[in-house]
Tab-separated table of C-alpha atoms and ligand atoms in Angstrom:
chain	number	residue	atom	x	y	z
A	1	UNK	CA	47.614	-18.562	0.267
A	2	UNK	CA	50.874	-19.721	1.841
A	3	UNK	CA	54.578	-19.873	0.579
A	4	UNK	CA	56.820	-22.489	0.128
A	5	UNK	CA	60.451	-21.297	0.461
A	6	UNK	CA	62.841	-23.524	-0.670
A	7	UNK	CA	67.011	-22.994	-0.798
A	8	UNK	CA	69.863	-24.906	-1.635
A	9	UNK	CA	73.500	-23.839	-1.941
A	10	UNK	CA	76.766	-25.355	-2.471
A	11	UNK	CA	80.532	-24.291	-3.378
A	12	UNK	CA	82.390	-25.375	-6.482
A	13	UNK	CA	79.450	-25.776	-8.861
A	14	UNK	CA	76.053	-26.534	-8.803
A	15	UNK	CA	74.882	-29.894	-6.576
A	16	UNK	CA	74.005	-31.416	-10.070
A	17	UNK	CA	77.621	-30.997	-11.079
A	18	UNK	CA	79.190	-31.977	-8.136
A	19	UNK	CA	79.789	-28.719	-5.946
A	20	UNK	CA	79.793	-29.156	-2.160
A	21	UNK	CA	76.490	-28.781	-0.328
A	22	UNK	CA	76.494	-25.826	2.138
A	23	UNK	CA	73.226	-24.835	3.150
A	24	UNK	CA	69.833	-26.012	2.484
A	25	UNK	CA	66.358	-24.550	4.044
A	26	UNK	CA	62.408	-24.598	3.731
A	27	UNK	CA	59.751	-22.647	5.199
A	28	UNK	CA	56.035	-22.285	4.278
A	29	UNK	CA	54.973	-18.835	5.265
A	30	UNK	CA	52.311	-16.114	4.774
A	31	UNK	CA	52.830	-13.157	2.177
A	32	UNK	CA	54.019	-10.822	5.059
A	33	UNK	CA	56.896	-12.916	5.727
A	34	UNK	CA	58.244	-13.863	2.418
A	35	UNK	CA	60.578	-11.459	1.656
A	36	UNK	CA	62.308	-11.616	4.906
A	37	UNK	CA	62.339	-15.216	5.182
A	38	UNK	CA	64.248	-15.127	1.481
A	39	UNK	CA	66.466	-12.752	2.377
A	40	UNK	CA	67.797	-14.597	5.588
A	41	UNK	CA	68.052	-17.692	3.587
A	42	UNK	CA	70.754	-15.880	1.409
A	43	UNK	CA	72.078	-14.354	4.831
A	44	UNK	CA	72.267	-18.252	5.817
A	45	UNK	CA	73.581	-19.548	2.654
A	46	UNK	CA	76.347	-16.807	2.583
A	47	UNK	CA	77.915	-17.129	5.983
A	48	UNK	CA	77.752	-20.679	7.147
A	49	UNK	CA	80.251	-23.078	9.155
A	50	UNK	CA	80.584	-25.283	5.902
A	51	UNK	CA	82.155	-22.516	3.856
A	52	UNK	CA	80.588	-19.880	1.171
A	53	UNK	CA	78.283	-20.680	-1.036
A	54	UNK	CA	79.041	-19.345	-4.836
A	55	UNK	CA	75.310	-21.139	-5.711
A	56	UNK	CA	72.416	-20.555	-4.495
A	57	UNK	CA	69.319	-21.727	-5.703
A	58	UNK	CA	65.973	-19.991	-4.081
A	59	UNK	CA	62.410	-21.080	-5.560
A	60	UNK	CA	58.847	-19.709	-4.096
A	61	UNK	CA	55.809	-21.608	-4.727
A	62	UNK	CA	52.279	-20.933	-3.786
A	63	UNK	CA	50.497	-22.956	-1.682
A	64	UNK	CA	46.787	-23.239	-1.307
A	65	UNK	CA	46.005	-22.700	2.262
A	66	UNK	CA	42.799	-25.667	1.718
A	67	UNK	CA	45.823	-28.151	1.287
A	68	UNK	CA	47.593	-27.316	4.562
A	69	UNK	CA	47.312	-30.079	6.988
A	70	UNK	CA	48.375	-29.478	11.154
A	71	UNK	CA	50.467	-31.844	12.936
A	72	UNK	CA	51.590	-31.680	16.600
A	73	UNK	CA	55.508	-31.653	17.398
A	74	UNK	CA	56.585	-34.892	19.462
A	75	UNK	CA	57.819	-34.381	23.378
A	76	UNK	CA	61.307	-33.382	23.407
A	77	UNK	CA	63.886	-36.124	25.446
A	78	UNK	CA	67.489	-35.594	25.924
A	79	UNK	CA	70.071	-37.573	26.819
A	80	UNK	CA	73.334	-36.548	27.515
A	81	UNK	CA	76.236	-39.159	26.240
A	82	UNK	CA	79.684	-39.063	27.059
A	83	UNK	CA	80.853	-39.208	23.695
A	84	UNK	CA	80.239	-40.653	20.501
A	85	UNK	CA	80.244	-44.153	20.863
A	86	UNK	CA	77.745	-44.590	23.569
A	87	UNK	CA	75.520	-41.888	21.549
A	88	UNK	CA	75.658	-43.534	18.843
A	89	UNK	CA	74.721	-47.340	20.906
A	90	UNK	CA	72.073	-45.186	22.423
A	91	UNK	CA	70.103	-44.101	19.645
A	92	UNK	CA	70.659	-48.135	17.451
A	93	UNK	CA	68.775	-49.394	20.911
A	94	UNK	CA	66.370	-46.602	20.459
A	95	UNK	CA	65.657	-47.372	16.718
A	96	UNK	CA	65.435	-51.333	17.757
A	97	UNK	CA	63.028	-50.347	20.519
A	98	UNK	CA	60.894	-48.181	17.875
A	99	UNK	CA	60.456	-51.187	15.745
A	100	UNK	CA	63.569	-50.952	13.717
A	101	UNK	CA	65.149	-54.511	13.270
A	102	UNK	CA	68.606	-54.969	14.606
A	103	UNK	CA	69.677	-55.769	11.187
A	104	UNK	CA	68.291	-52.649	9.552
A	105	UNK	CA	69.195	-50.524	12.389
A	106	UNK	CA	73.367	-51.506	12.376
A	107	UNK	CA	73.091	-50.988	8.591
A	108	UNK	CA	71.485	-47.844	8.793
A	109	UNK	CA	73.817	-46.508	11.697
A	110	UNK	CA	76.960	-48.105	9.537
A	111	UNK	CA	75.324	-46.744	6.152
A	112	UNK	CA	75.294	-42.848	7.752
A	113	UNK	CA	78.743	-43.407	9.891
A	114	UNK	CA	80.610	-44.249	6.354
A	115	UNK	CA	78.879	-41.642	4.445
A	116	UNK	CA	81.971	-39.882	2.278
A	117	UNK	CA	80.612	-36.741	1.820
A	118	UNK	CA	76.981	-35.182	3.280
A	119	UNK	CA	73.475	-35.865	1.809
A	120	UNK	CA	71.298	-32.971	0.591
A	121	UNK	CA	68.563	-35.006	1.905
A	122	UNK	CA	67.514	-38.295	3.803
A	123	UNK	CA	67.960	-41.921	2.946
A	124	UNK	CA	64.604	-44.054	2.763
A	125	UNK	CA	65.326	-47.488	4.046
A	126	UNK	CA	63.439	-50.299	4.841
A	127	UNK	CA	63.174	-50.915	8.950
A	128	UNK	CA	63.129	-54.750	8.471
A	129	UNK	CA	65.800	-55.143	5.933
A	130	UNK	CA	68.168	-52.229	6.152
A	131	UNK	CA	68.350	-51.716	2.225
A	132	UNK	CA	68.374	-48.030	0.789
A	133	UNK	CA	64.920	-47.751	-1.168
A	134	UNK	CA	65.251	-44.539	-2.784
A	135	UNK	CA	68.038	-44.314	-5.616
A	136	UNK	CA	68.829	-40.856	-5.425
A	137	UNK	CA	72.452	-41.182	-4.124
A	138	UNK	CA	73.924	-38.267	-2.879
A	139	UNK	CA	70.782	-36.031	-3.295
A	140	UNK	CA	68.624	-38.675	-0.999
A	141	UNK	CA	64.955	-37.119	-0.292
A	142	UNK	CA	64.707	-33.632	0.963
A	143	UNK	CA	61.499	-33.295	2.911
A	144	UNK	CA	60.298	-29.461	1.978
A	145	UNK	CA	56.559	-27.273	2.915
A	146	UNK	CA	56.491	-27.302	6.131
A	147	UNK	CA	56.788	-24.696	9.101
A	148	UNK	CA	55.559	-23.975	12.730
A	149	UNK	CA	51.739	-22.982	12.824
A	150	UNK	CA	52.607	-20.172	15.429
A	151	UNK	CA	56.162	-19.216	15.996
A	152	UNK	CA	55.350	-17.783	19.629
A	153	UNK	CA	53.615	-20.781	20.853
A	154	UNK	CA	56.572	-22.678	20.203
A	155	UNK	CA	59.140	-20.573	21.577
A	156	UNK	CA	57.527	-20.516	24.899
A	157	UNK	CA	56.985	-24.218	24.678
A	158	UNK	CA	60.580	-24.407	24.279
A	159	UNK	CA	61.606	-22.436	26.483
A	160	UNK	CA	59.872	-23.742	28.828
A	161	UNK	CA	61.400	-26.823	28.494
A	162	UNK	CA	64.905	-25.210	28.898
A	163	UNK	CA	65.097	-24.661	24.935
A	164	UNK	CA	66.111	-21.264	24.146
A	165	UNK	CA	65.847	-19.109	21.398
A	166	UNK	CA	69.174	-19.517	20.116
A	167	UNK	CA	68.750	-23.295	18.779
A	168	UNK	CA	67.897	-23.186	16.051
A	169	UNK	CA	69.276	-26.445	15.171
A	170	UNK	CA	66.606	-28.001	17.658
A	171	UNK	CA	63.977	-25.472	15.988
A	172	UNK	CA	64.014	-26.915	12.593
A	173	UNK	CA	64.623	-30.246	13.178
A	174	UNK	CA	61.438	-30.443	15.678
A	175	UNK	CA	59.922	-29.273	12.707
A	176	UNK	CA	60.957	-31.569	10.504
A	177	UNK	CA	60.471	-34.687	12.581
A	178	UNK	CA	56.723	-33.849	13.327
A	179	UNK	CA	55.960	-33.812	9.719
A	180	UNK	CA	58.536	-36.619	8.915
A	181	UNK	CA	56.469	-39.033	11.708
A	182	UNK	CA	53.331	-37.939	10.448
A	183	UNK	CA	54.343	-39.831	7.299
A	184	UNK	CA	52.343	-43.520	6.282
A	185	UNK	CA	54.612	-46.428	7.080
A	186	UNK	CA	57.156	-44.065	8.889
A	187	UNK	CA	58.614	-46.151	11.805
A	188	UNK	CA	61.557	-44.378	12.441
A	189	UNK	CA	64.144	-41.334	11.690
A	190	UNK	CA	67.900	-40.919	12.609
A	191	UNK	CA	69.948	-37.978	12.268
A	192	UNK	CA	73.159	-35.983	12.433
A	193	UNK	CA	74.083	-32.818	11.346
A	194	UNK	CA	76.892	-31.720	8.928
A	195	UNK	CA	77.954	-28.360	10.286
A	196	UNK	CA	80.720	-29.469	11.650
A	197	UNK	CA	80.734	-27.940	15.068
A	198	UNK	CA	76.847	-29.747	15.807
A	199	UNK	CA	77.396	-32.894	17.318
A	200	UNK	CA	74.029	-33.706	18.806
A	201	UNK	CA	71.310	-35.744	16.618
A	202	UNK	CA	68.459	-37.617	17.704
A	203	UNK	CA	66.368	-40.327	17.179
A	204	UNK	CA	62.240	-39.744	15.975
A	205	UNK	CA	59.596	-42.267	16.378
A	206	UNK	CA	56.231	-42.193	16.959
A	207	UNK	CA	56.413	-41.110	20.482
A	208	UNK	CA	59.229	-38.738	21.114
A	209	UNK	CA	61.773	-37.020	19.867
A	210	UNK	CA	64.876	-38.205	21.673
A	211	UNK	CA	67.913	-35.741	21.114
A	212	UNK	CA	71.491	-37.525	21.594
A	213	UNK	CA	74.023	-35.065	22.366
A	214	UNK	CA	76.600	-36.270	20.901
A	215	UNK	CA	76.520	-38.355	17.712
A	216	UNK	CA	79.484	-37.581	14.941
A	217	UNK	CA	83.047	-36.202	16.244
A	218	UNK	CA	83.268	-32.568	16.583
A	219	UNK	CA	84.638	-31.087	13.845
A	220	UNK	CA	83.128	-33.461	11.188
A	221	UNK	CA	81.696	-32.263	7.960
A	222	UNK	CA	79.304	-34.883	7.061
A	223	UNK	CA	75.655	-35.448	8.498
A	224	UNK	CA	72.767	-37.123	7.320
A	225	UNK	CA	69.260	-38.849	7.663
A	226	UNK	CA	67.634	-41.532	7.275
A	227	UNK	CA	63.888	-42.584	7.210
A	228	UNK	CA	62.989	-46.171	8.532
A	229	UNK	CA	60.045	-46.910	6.679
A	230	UNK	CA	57.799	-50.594	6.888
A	231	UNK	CA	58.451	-52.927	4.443
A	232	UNK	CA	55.381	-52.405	2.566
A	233	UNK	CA	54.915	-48.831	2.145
A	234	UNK	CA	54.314	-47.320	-1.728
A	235	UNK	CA	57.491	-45.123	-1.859
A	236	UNK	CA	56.331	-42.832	-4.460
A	237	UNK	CA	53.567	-41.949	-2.033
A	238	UNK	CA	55.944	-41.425	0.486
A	239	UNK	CA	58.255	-39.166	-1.303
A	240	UNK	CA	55.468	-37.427	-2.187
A	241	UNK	CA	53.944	-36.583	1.046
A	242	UNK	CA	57.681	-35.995	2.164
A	243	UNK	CA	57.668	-33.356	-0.064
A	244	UNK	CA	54.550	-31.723	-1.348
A	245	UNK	CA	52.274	-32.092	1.420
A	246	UNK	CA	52.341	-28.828	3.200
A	247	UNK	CA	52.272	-29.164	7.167
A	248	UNK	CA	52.270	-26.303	9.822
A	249	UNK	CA	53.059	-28.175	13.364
A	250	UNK	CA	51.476	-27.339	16.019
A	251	UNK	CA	52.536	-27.548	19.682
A	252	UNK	CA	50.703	-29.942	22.282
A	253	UNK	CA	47.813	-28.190	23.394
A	254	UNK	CA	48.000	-26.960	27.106
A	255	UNK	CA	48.547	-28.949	30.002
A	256	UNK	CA	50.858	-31.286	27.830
A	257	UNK	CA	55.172	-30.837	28.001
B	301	WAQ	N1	64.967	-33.189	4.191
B	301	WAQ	C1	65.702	-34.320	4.240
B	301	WAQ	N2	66.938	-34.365	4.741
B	301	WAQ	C2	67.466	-33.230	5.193
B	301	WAQ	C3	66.761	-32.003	5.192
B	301	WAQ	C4	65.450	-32.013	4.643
B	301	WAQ	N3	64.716	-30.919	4.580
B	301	WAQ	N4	67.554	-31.037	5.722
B	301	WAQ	C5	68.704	-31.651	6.059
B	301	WAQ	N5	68.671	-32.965	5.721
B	301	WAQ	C6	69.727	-33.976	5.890
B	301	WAQ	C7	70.897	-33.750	4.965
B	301	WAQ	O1	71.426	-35.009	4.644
B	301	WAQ	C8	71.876	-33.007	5.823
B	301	WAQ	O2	73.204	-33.286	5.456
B	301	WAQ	C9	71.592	-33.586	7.185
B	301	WAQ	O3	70.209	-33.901	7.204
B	301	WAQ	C10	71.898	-32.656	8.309
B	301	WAQ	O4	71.220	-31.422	8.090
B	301	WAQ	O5	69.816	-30.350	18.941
B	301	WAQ	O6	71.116	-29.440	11.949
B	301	WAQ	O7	70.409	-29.200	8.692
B	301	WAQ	O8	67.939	-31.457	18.758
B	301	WAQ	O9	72.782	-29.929	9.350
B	301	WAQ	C11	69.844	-32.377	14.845
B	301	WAQ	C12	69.864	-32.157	16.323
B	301	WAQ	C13	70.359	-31.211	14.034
B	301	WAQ	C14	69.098	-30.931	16.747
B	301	WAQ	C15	70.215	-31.584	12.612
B	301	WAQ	O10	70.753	-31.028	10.396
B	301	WAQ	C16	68.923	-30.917	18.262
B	301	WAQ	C17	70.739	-30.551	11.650
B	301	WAQ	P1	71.334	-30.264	9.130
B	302	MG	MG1	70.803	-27.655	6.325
B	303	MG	MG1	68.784	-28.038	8.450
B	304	MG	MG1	73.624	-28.420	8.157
């Protein structure tokens, strides 16, 4: 039996009434580790660069072990850019080279660049077109139940790679990317973060994950995601997987990065 940890918090009110998003995070971990992982998610949620959270929202959900499924975390690429424009350039030619079409990529880099305020979650969109599939505004889709299969294996793969143990930025978002690609009809994923002093994001496909670092201007609240996804792809099964299907990732087995 596993865990699913799940936390949201925002300042003002409630994200259904509006309040600012702070903080969100989700883990999938054994009994042993529950309790601590909670309490540093209310650690997190209570002392982030976003401001203070005054809600939090925590829910725990068994998992059946049976339904956990194992992916393997893409290589890690980055590229230093000078500064935001170039990043950004850098990672639409990356999406275009993953499949994206130019259209849908320039949308989907305009649609993220204009955002007024942060997404909760990610923006589906369709890789040929460019138009925003799911409907669920500001909330988008927030991809939950999923966590590294062995948390020392992938520090020393990271560090290895120059990755230390302080990133954890990089740590999650590895995470998230592996199960993320492992999606049907994924073809591509773009993000930023909001805390405002993160400027690196990075570009998913199939075959790397290619960090950028520098994508938003330092100092800039808002972040987001979005999911390229092929034209015909059943969204409902998408979301779905995205968030119900539990994954524990895996690093490349030795001898790989
Ligand atoms: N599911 C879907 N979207 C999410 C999720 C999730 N579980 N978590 C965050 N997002 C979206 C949401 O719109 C946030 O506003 C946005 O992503 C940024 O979230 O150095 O830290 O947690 O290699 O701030 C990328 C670069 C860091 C890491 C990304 O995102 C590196 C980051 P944050
Ligand atoms: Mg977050
Ligand atoms: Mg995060
Ligand atoms: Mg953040």
């Amino acid at each position: 039996m596993l865990y699913s940890v799940r936390m949201r918090a925002a300042q003002g009110s409630t994200h259904e009434q509006g309040g600012k998003h702070i903080s969100g995070a989700e883990r999938l971990v054994s009994g042993e580790l529950l309790t601590s992982v909670a309490a540093a998610m209310l650690r997190r949620a209570l002392s982030h660069s976003r401001g203070t959270a005054d809600f939090i929202n925590l829910t725990v959900e068994t998992v059946p072990a049976e339904a956990v499924r194992e992916v393997t975390c893409l290589p890690i690429i980055t590229v230093n850019t000078p500064d935001m424009i170039a990043g950004r350039e850098s990672a639409q030619a990356m999406l275009i080279r993953a499949g994206v079409a130019p259209v849908a990529a320039a949308a989907g880099m305009s649609a993220l660049a204009g955002l007024p305020v942060s997404l909760r979650g990610a923006m589906v969109v369709n890789a040929q077109t460019g138009l925003r599939l799911d409907t669920q505004a500001e909330r988008g889709v927030r991809v939950s139940r999923m966590d590294i299969a062995d948390e020392q294996d992938y520090l020393h793969w990271l560090n290895r790679q120059g990755y230390g143990n302080n990133q954890i930025h990089l740590r999650e978002a590895v995470v998230l990317a592996a199960k993320v690609m492992s999606a049907p009809g994924m073809v591509a994923e773009l993000c930023w973060s909001d805390d405002p002093e993160y400027t690196a994001g990075y570009v998913a496909t199939p075959a790397a994950y290619t960090r950028f670092t520098q994508l938003k201007p330092h100092g800039s609240p808002i972040g987001g995601r979005i999911f390229f996804i092929q034209e015909n792809t059943d969204l409902k099964q998408l979301v779905d997987y995205l968030q119900y299907q539990p994954i524990l990732v895996k690093v490349p087995a030795a001898g790989g990065a």
